[in-house]
Amino acid sequence: MISHADASEIFISDSERTDWHDETLWFVRAKRDKVSKVLPEWEDLREHASQIKDHTLANLGEYLRAFEAKAQANGIHVHWAADAAEHNAIVHGIIASQSSKVLVKSKSMLTEECHLNDYLASKGIEVVDTDLGERIVQFRNEVPSHIVLPAIHLKKEDVGETFHQHLGTPKGNKDPQFLTEAARQHLRGHFLASEVAITGVNFAVAETGEFVVCTNEGNADMGAHLAKVHIACTGIEKIIPKREDLAVFLRLLARSATGQLITTYSSHFHLPREGQEVHIVFLDNGRTRQLADPKYKNSLKCIRCAACFNTCPVYRRSGGHSYHQPVAGPIGSILAPNIDKKANVDLPFASTLCGSCSNVCPVKINIHEQLWFWRQDLMSAGLAPAVKTVGMKMMAFVLANPVIYRLGGAFLRQFSGLLNNRLNPWYKQREMPVAPKESFQEWYKKR
């Protein structure tokens, strides 16, 4: 597996694209700042959401059981999966019972986490991603680079060429409206023909047994309402206690994610329509292990808004694919080592620890602190690369010995002086502007 550093080097080799990626995501971050300031109670909402999540995680088993009872009373089938393999087997079993070979799927990072598309393909089942960004990267045999904006690493020229290859649109056409309409026409037939639809879940409400799916394109609604079978896939951490809690989270989610006042579609699935089956699959996949560790349990408060992606100076410059995990960015760098420490040892180091991620998190996850905790744990476990381990040990030794520290400082000063003596003659030969005799302010006024 290619490391984050090596993958980043590939991404930043295209400096123009890197700058564009950086500026685009910062634009989204700036929109978040603007709309959040419209609400005088913004910080109160963040604190309230954080406390709701703290309470829920402290009573997670109770709320999951309550949801199951309510959902089953509503006619929804509830399934439990310990890991990705069990999740995929459950989903495949439901699809196989319908003898279906094609299904539509809206954006779901949990199914990306489980590599569900590849699994179903191995069983002869075609998965058609219906989110526009997801469909674009699916055509290109890529994974999403962002959990809200899956194709943010691509420009409209890239999309135009991709659609020319796969949908037969005119070569060179990069008009966003034209390309969106082409995708709409392409997907409409799949919606009408598919008997199974898979969606993610943004919130599952223990009080009522319903779940909520938030989209901007309406593709989740189209798939779920037309299909005979609706399968919703979710992590166990997506549970919230009451329906009234949605008033807090929905106001935070869209503003934090894309700078919108509200998501275009916030769809509530409470019970199946007549003749329809609705299934919800809850996945653990290391979440209870994360919950049991006081240093990392707060990461399960995440509502997948990607605000930490949009503000992170490392993510914005290195791109989502450099993280080699479905959930990239700062929050992904906390979640991934919990699943596989050895495979993801590089990710907690892909951060400046500047704290901007924690500052924008709508549920107040201490992201930068958890990244630092992971660094300590991974180094202590001996999983870090040998060069990094040796370097850190040398630094620790020097900093722990004042005499060596002072000698090292004296050596560096001496070396710096020698270097300056050699460079000064060359530097003085360069044409330098003559400094004005008057004060800087006087000189500047005359310009």
Short mmCIF file of C-alpha atoms in Angstrom, two decimals:
data_model
loop_
_atom_site.label_atom_id
_atom_site.label_comp_id
_atom_site.label_asym_id
_atom_site.label_seq_id
_atom_site.Cartn_x
_atom_site.Cartn_y
_atom_site.Cartn_z
CA MET A 1 0.00 0.00 0.00
CA ILE A 2 1.36 3.40 -0.98
CA SER A 3 1.94 5.73 1.99
CA HIS A 4 0.24 9.08 2.48
CA ALA A 5 3.51 10.90 1.85
CA ASP A 6 4.17 9.11 -1.43
CA ALA A 7 0.58 9.48 -2.63
CA SER A 8 0.64 13.18 -1.71
CA GLU A 9 3.77 13.64 -3.80
CA ILE A 10 1.89 12.32 -6.82
CA PHE A 11 -1.05 14.66 -6.22
CA ILE A 12 1.00 17.82 -5.68
CA SER A 13 3.11 17.14 -8.78
CA ASP A 14 0.26 18.86 -10.63
CA SER A 15 0.67 22.23 -8.94
CA GLU A 16 -2.19 23.89 -10.83
CA ARG A 17 -4.68 21.21 -9.78
CA THR A 18 -3.35 21.27 -6.21
CA ASP A 19 -3.88 25.03 -5.95
CA TRP A 20 -7.36 24.70 -7.42
CA HIS A 21 -8.25 21.89 -4.97
CA ASP A 22 -6.95 23.96 -2.06
CA GLU A 23 -8.85 27.10 -3.06
CA THR A 24 -12.10 25.23 -3.80
CA LEU A 25 -12.22 23.56 -0.41
CA TRP A 26 -11.30 26.77 1.36
CA PHE A 27 -14.21 28.41 -0.46
CA VAL A 28 -16.52 25.79 1.09
CA ARG A 29 -14.94 26.41 4.48
CA ALA A 30 -15.55 30.17 4.07
CA LYS A 31 -19.22 29.49 3.24
CA ARG A 32 -19.48 27.50 6.45
CA ASP A 33 -18.09 30.42 8.44
CA LYS A 34 -20.51 32.85 6.81
CA VAL A 35 -23.71 30.88 7.40
CA SER A 36 -22.73 29.84 10.91
CA LYS A 37 -22.45 33.48 11.93
CA VAL A 38 -26.05 34.04 10.86
CA LEU A 39 -27.10 32.05 13.92
CA PRO A 40 -26.34 33.84 17.20
CA GLU A 41 -26.90 30.48 18.94
CA TRP A 42 -24.34 28.63 16.77
CA GLU A 43 -21.94 27.83 19.62
CA ASP A 44 -24.86 26.83 21.84
CA LEU A 45 -26.02 24.42 19.11
CA ARG A 46 -22.55 22.90 18.90
CA GLU A 47 -22.42 22.43 22.65
CA HIS A 48 -25.93 20.97 22.75
CA ALA A 49 -25.13 18.54 19.92
CA SER A 50 -21.93 17.49 21.65
CA GLN A 51 -23.78 16.79 24.88
CA ILE A 52 -26.50 14.80 23.09
CA LYS A 53 -23.82 12.65 21.49
CA ASP A 54 -21.98 12.22 24.80
CA HIS A 55 -25.21 11.06 26.44
CA THR A 56 -26.06 8.74 23.55
CA LEU A 57 -22.65 7.07 23.49
CA ALA A 58 -22.82 6.58 27.25
CA ASN A 59 -26.14 4.74 26.78
CA LEU A 60 -25.60 3.33 23.30
CA GLY A 61 -26.84 -0.20 23.98
CA GLU A 62 -30.06 1.10 25.51
CA TYR A 63 -30.84 3.36 22.55
CA LEU A 64 -30.01 0.69 19.97
CA ARG A 65 -32.39 -1.74 21.65
CA ALA A 66 -35.08 0.95 21.81
CA PHE A 67 -34.65 1.69 18.10
CA GLU A 68 -34.86 -2.00 17.22
CA ALA A 69 -38.12 -2.45 19.13
CA LYS A 70 -39.74 0.63 17.58
CA ALA A 71 -38.50 -0.11 14.06
CA GLN A 72 -39.72 -3.70 14.15
CA ALA A 73 -43.10 -2.49 15.39
CA ASN A 74 -43.14 -0.18 12.36
CA GLY A 75 -42.51 -3.13 10.04
CA ILE A 76 -38.78 -2.50 9.42
CA HIS A 77 -36.39 -5.47 9.48
CA VAL A 78 -33.37 -4.79 11.72
CA HIS A 79 -30.04 -6.59 11.20
CA TRP A 80 -26.77 -6.48 13.17
CA ALA A 81 -23.30 -6.95 11.68
CA ALA A 82 -20.12 -7.36 13.69
CA ASP A 83 -17.78 -6.54 10.81
CA ALA A 84 -17.65 -5.68 7.12
CA ALA A 85 -17.82 -9.30 5.99
CA GLU A 86 -20.99 -9.94 7.96
CA HIS A 87 -22.52 -6.67 6.75
CA ASN A 88 -21.88 -7.58 3.12
CA ALA A 89 -23.24 -11.09 3.60
CA ILE A 90 -26.46 -9.74 5.13
CA VAL A 91 -26.96 -7.25 2.29
CA HIS A 92 -26.25 -9.92 -0.33
CA GLY A 93 -28.73 -12.28 1.32
CA ILE A 94 -31.50 -9.69 1.10
CA ILE A 95 -30.70 -8.97 -2.57
CA ALA A 96 -30.48 -12.66 -3.44
CA SER A 97 -33.96 -13.24 -2.01
CA GLN A 98 -35.24 -10.91 -4.75
CA SER A 99 -33.19 -12.59 -7.50
CA SER A 100 -32.02 -9.11 -8.46
CA LYS A 101 -28.88 -8.54 -10.53
CA VAL A 102 -28.87 -4.72 -10.65
CA LEU A 103 -29.50 -2.24 -7.86
CA VAL A 104 -29.25 1.50 -7.28
CA LYS A 105 -27.31 2.99 -4.38
CA SER A 106 -27.17 6.51 -3.02
CA LYS A 107 -24.06 7.88 -1.33
CA SER A 108 -23.03 5.80 1.66
CA MET A 109 -19.55 5.99 3.14
CA LEU A 110 -20.31 2.96 5.27
CA THR A 111 -20.70 0.79 2.17
CA GLU A 112 -17.38 2.23 0.96
CA GLU A 113 -15.88 1.25 4.31
CA CYS A 114 -17.13 -2.31 3.75
CA HIS A 115 -16.15 -2.38 0.03
CA LEU A 116 -19.70 -3.49 -0.70
CA ASN A 117 -19.61 -2.65 -4.43
CA ASP A 118 -16.67 -4.95 -5.06
CA TYR A 119 -18.21 -7.70 -2.95
CA LEU A 120 -21.52 -7.60 -4.80
CA ALA A 121 -19.72 -7.45 -8.15
CA SER A 122 -17.97 -10.71 -7.21
CA LYS A 123 -21.45 -12.20 -6.73
CA GLY A 124 -22.58 -11.06 -10.18
CA ILE A 125 -24.59 -8.07 -8.97
CA GLU A 126 -24.14 -4.64 -10.57
CA VAL A 127 -24.29 -1.64 -8.25
CA VAL A 128 -25.21 1.69 -9.89
CA ASP A 129 -24.18 4.64 -7.74
CA THR A 130 -26.76 7.39 -8.24
CA ASP A 131 -25.11 10.31 -6.46
CA LEU A 132 -23.61 12.38 -9.29
CA GLY A 133 -20.15 12.58 -7.76
CA GLU A 134 -20.18 8.90 -6.85
CA ARG A 135 -21.25 7.92 -10.37
CA ILE A 136 -18.44 9.97 -11.86
CA VAL A 137 -15.76 8.27 -9.77
CA GLN A 138 -17.43 4.89 -10.34
CA PHE A 139 -17.09 5.39 -14.10
CA ARG A 140 -13.39 6.18 -13.54
CA ASN A 141 -12.81 3.14 -11.27
CA GLU A 142 -11.85 5.49 -8.46
CA VAL A 143 -13.01 5.78 -4.87
CA PRO A 144 -14.53 8.98 -3.46
CA SER A 145 -11.91 11.50 -2.38
CA HIS A 146 -14.27 13.36 -0.02
CA ILE A 147 -17.20 12.11 2.06
CA VAL A 148 -19.56 14.92 0.98
CA LEU A 149 -18.03 15.96 -2.37
CA PRO A 150 -16.87 12.61 -3.81
CA ALA A 151 -15.42 14.01 -7.05
CA ILE A 152 -13.96 17.25 -5.70
CA HIS A 153 -10.53 16.23 -7.02
CA LEU A 154 -11.84 16.44 -10.60
CA LYS A 155 -12.40 19.47 -12.81
CA LYS A 156 -15.30 19.89 -15.20
CA GLU A 157 -12.97 19.03 -18.09
CA ASP A 158 -12.28 15.65 -16.44
CA VAL A 159 -16.01 15.03 -16.01
CA GLY A 160 -16.67 15.97 -19.63
CA GLU A 161 -14.09 13.47 -20.86
CA THR A 162 -15.41 10.76 -18.52
CA PHE A 163 -18.97 11.24 -19.74
CA HIS A 164 -17.79 11.25 -23.35
CA GLN A 165 -16.21 7.83 -22.78
CA HIS A 166 -19.08 6.26 -20.82
CA LEU A 167 -22.23 8.12 -21.85
CA GLY A 168 -21.31 9.21 -25.35
CA THR A 169 -21.62 12.95 -24.73
CA PRO A 170 -19.91 15.23 -27.27
CA LYS A 171 -16.15 15.30 -26.81
CA GLY A 172 -14.94 18.52 -25.24
CA ASN A 173 -18.31 19.47 -23.76
CA LYS A 174 -17.66 20.59 -20.18
CA ASP A 175 -20.84 22.54 -19.50
CA PRO A 176 -22.00 21.52 -15.98
CA GLN A 177 -25.71 21.86 -16.78
CA PHE A 178 -25.41 19.74 -19.91
CA LEU A 179 -23.38 17.06 -18.13
CA THR A 180 -25.79 16.97 -15.19
CA GLU A 181 -28.73 16.48 -17.54
CA ALA A 182 -26.84 13.68 -19.30
CA ALA A 183 -26.33 11.95 -15.96
CA ARG A 184 -30.00 12.46 -15.08
CA GLN A 185 -31.16 10.81 -18.29
CA HIS A 186 -28.68 7.98 -17.83
CA LEU A 187 -29.74 7.26 -14.24
CA ARG A 188 -33.50 7.55 -14.78
CA GLY A 189 -33.69 4.15 -16.47
CA HIS A 190 -31.79 2.49 -13.65
CA PHE A 191 -34.14 3.98 -11.05
CA LEU A 192 -37.17 2.65 -12.91
CA ALA A 193 -35.74 -0.82 -13.49
CA SER A 194 -34.16 -1.56 -10.13
CA GLU A 195 -36.09 -3.53 -7.53
CA VAL A 196 -33.53 -2.94 -4.76
CA ALA A 197 -32.22 0.40 -3.47
CA ILE A 198 -29.44 0.91 -0.93
CA THR A 199 -29.04 4.13 1.04
CA GLY A 200 -26.93 5.33 3.89
CA VAL A 201 -28.30 6.79 7.11
CA ASN A 202 -27.56 10.18 8.60
CA PHE A 203 -29.57 9.77 11.81
CA ALA A 204 -31.52 6.89 13.36
CA VAL A 205 -34.06 8.01 15.97
CA ALA A 206 -34.43 5.66 18.94
CA GLU A 207 -37.69 7.24 20.09
CA THR A 208 -39.60 6.53 16.87
CA GLY A 209 -37.69 3.79 15.06
CA GLU A 210 -37.28 6.00 11.98
CA PHE A 211 -34.14 6.95 10.10
CA VAL A 212 -33.27 10.12 8.21
CA VAL A 213 -31.33 10.41 4.95
CA CYS A 214 -30.01 13.81 3.83
CA THR A 215 -29.19 14.49 0.17
CA ASN A 216 -29.02 17.43 -2.21
CA GLU A 217 -29.98 15.53 -5.37
CA GLY A 218 -33.04 13.53 -4.31
CA ASN A 219 -31.47 10.32 -5.60
CA ALA A 220 -31.94 8.47 -2.31
CA ASP A 221 -35.68 9.28 -2.38
CA MET A 222 -36.04 8.25 -6.01
CA GLY A 223 -34.34 4.92 -5.40
CA ALA A 224 -36.05 4.10 -2.12
CA HIS A 225 -39.56 5.08 -3.23
CA LEU A 226 -39.47 3.16 -6.53
CA ALA A 227 -37.78 -0.02 -5.32
CA LYS A 228 -39.55 -3.01 -3.83
CA VAL A 229 -36.76 -3.38 -1.27
CA HIS A 230 -34.98 -0.57 0.56
CA ILE A 231 -31.77 -1.46 2.43
CA ALA A 232 -30.34 1.21 4.72
CA CYS A 233 -26.78 0.70 5.95
CA THR A 234 -25.49 2.51 9.02
CA GLY A 235 -22.93 2.48 11.78
CA ILE A 236 -24.19 1.95 15.32
CA GLU A 237 -23.02 5.46 16.24
CA LYS A 238 -25.65 7.15 14.02
CA ILE A 239 -28.34 6.71 16.68
CA ILE A 240 -29.84 9.75 18.42
CA PRO A 241 -32.35 9.62 21.30
CA LYS A 242 -35.31 11.74 20.17
CA ARG A 243 -36.89 13.19 17.06
CA GLU A 244 -36.61 16.69 18.54
CA ASP A 245 -32.81 16.23 18.51
CA LEU A 246 -32.97 16.44 14.72
CA ALA A 247 -33.69 20.16 15.08
CA VAL A 248 -30.16 20.52 16.46
CA PHE A 249 -28.28 18.24 14.10
CA LEU A 250 -29.96 19.21 10.85
CA ARG A 251 -29.15 22.88 11.47
CA LEU A 252 -25.51 21.99 12.08
CA LEU A 253 -25.01 19.40 9.35
CA ALA A 254 -25.70 21.36 6.16
CA ARG A 255 -24.04 24.54 7.39
CA SER A 256 -20.89 22.64 8.37
CA ALA A 257 -20.79 20.49 5.25
CA THR A 258 -21.50 22.83 2.33
CA GLY A 259 -22.44 26.20 3.80
CA GLN A 260 -26.14 25.63 3.09
CA LEU A 261 -28.88 26.68 5.47
CA ILE A 262 -30.46 23.24 5.18
CA THR A 263 -29.95 20.12 3.11
CA THR A 264 -32.23 20.09 0.05
CA TYR A 265 -33.81 16.75 1.00
CA SER A 266 -34.07 15.52 4.60
CA SER A 267 -36.14 12.37 4.15
CA HIS A 268 -37.69 10.44 7.04
CA PHE A 269 -38.24 6.69 6.61
CA HIS A 270 -40.65 5.53 9.27
CA LEU A 271 -42.39 2.46 7.85
CA PRO A 272 -42.50 0.64 4.51
CA ARG A 273 -45.22 1.44 2.01
CA GLU A 274 -47.67 -1.33 1.15
CA GLY A 275 -45.89 -4.18 -0.61
CA GLN A 276 -42.39 -2.85 0.18
CA GLU A 277 -39.66 -4.27 2.41
CA VAL A 278 -37.40 -1.97 4.42
CA HIS A 279 -34.24 -3.30 6.05
CA ILE A 280 -31.70 -1.47 8.18
CA VAL A 281 -28.27 -3.00 8.81
CA PHE A 282 -26.31 -1.75 11.82
CA LEU A 283 -22.53 -2.21 11.66
CA ASP A 284 -19.99 -2.35 14.47
CA ASN A 285 -16.66 -2.97 12.65
CA GLY A 286 -14.49 -1.75 15.52
CA ARG A 287 -16.82 0.97 16.77
CA THR A 288 -17.40 -0.66 20.17
CA ARG A 289 -13.62 -1.00 20.52
CA GLN A 290 -13.27 2.71 19.83
CA LEU A 291 -16.09 3.43 22.28
CA ALA A 292 -14.29 1.52 25.03
CA ASP A 293 -11.17 3.71 24.78
CA PRO A 294 -11.68 7.05 26.60
CA LYS A 295 -9.05 8.71 24.39
CA TYR A 296 -10.85 7.95 21.15
CA LYS A 297 -14.54 7.44 21.92
CA ASN A 298 -15.39 11.06 21.05
CA SER A 299 -14.59 10.31 17.42
CA LEU A 300 -17.86 8.36 17.30
CA LYS A 301 -19.73 11.66 17.69
CA CYS A 302 -18.90 12.47 14.05
CA ILE A 303 -21.90 13.34 11.84
CA ARG A 304 -19.86 13.07 8.60
CA CYS A 305 -20.09 16.74 7.62
CA ALA A 306 -16.47 16.90 6.36
CA ALA A 307 -15.87 20.35 7.84
CA CYS A 308 -12.52 19.07 9.10
CA PHE A 309 -11.59 18.09 5.52
CA ASN A 310 -12.40 21.53 4.14
CA THR A 311 -10.27 23.36 6.69
CA CYS A 312 -7.31 20.97 6.97
CA PRO A 313 -4.20 22.42 5.26
CA VAL A 314 -2.82 18.90 4.71
CA TYR A 315 -5.97 17.43 3.16
CA ARG A 316 -6.52 20.46 0.93
CA ARG A 317 -3.02 20.15 -0.51
CA SER A 318 -2.64 16.36 -0.60
CA GLY A 319 -6.06 15.24 -1.86
CA GLY A 320 -8.37 12.59 -0.47
CA HIS A 321 -6.89 9.62 -2.31
CA SER A 322 -3.59 10.09 -0.48
CA TYR A 323 -5.23 8.74 2.69
CA HIS A 324 -5.82 5.26 1.18
CA GLN A 325 -9.02 4.93 3.26
CA PRO A 326 -12.71 5.52 2.41
CA VAL A 327 -12.95 8.21 5.08
CA ALA A 328 -10.02 10.54 4.51
CA GLY A 329 -9.01 13.76 6.21
CA PRO A 330 -8.49 14.38 9.93
CA ILE A 331 -11.45 12.32 11.18
CA GLY A 332 -10.49 9.40 8.94
CA SER A 333 -6.96 9.53 10.34
CA ILE A 334 -8.47 8.84 13.77
CA LEU A 335 -10.92 6.14 12.70
CA ALA A 336 -8.64 4.15 10.38
CA PRO A 337 -5.93 3.10 12.89
CA ASN A 338 -8.64 1.63 15.10
CA ILE A 339 -9.54 -0.77 12.29
CA ASP A 340 -5.95 -1.62 11.32
CA LYS A 341 -3.04 0.05 13.13
CA LYS A 342 -0.27 -1.33 10.93
CA ALA A 343 -1.92 -0.46 7.61
CA ASN A 344 -2.80 3.07 8.74
CA VAL A 345 0.19 4.01 10.88
CA ASP A 346 1.04 6.91 8.56
CA LEU A 347 -2.30 8.72 8.74
CA PRO A 348 -2.14 10.35 12.20
CA PHE A 349 1.14 11.94 11.10
CA ALA A 350 -0.60 13.55 8.08
CA SER A 351 -1.49 16.58 10.15
CA THR A 352 0.01 19.84 11.37
CA LEU A 353 -1.90 19.53 14.68
CA CYS A 354 -2.97 23.14 14.11
CA GLY A 355 -6.36 22.49 15.71
CA SER A 356 -8.45 23.98 12.90
CA CYS A 357 -10.30 20.66 12.53
CA SER A 358 -11.40 20.74 16.15
CA ASN A 359 -12.41 24.39 15.87
CA VAL A 360 -14.89 23.75 13.04
CA CYS A 361 -16.28 20.39 14.20
CA PRO A 362 -20.02 20.86 14.81
CA VAL A 363 -20.05 18.31 17.63
CA LYS A 364 -16.80 19.47 19.23
CA ILE A 365 -14.65 16.41 18.66
CA ASN A 366 -11.09 17.04 19.89
CA ILE A 367 -9.71 15.83 16.56
CA HIS A 368 -6.19 17.25 16.74
CA GLU A 369 -5.69 15.88 20.25
CA GLN A 370 -6.77 12.41 19.17
CA LEU A 371 -4.32 12.55 16.26
CA TRP A 372 -1.59 13.31 18.79
CA PHE A 373 -2.76 10.43 21.01
CA TRP A 374 -2.55 8.05 18.06
CA ARG A 375 0.99 9.18 17.33
CA GLN A 376 2.02 8.28 20.87
CA ASP A 377 0.27 4.91 20.78
CA LEU A 378 1.63 3.91 17.38
CA MET A 379 5.17 4.93 18.28
CA SER A 380 4.93 3.05 21.59
CA ALA A 381 3.70 -0.04 19.74
CA GLY A 382 6.76 0.09 17.47
CA LEU A 383 4.68 0.43 14.32
CA ALA A 384 6.18 3.64 12.99
CA PRO A 385 8.79 3.51 10.18
CA ALA A 386 12.35 2.92 11.39
CA VAL A 387 13.59 6.32 10.18
CA LYS A 388 10.86 8.13 12.10
CA THR A 389 11.47 6.00 15.21
CA VAL A 390 15.20 6.69 15.20
CA GLY A 391 14.70 10.38 14.55
CA MET A 392 12.20 10.74 17.38
CA LYS A 393 14.45 8.85 19.79
CA MET A 394 17.40 11.06 18.91
CA MET A 395 15.29 14.18 19.42
CA ALA A 396 13.99 12.87 22.76
CA PHE A 397 17.56 12.09 23.88
CA VAL A 398 18.84 15.55 22.95
CA LEU A 399 15.93 17.38 24.55
CA ALA A 400 16.26 15.33 27.74
CA ASN A 401 19.97 16.20 28.17
CA PRO A 402 20.62 19.94 28.67
CA VAL A 403 24.39 19.63 28.20
CA ILE A 404 24.04 17.88 24.83
CA TYR A 405 21.30 20.33 23.85
CA ARG A 406 23.58 23.33 24.57
CA LEU A 407 26.56 21.74 22.79
CA GLY A 408 24.37 20.98 19.79
CA GLY A 409 23.14 24.56 19.75
CA ALA A 410 26.70 25.89 19.91
CA PHE A 411 27.72 23.62 17.04
CA LEU A 412 24.80 24.77 14.90
CA ARG A 413 25.63 28.41 15.59
CA GLN A 414 29.25 27.83 14.64
CA PHE A 415 28.25 25.97 11.48
CA SER A 416 25.80 28.73 10.60
CA GLY A 417 28.53 31.34 11.02
CA LEU A 418 30.91 29.44 8.72
CA LEU A 419 28.17 29.09 6.14
CA ASN A 420 27.41 32.80 6.29
CA ASN A 421 31.08 33.69 5.82
CA ARG A 422 31.17 31.64 2.65
CA LEU A 423 27.89 33.01 1.32
CA ASN A 424 28.39 36.68 2.20
CA PRO A 425 30.89 37.53 -0.60
CA TRP A 426 28.53 36.06 -3.18
CA TYR A 427 25.51 37.74 -1.61
CA LYS A 428 27.17 41.18 -1.55
CA GLN A 429 27.94 40.96 -5.28
CA ARG A 430 24.23 40.79 -6.10
CA GLU A 431 22.51 44.05 -7.05
CA MET A 432 20.59 45.17 -4.01
CA PRO A 433 18.17 48.10 -3.81
CA VAL A 434 19.56 51.08 -1.90
CA ALA A 435 17.71 51.56 1.36
CA PRO A 436 16.11 55.00 1.65
CA LYS A 437 17.72 57.39 4.16
CA GLU A 438 14.39 58.66 5.42
CA SER A 439 12.03 56.60 7.52
CA PHE A 440 10.10 53.82 5.87
CA GLN A 441 6.81 55.68 6.30
CA GLU A 442 8.23 58.80 4.55
CA TRP A 443 9.74 56.75 1.77
CA TYR A 444 6.51 54.79 1.25
CA LYS A 445 4.40 57.99 0.99
CA LYS A 446 6.61 59.27 -1.85
CA ARG A 447 6.05 56.14 -3.95
#
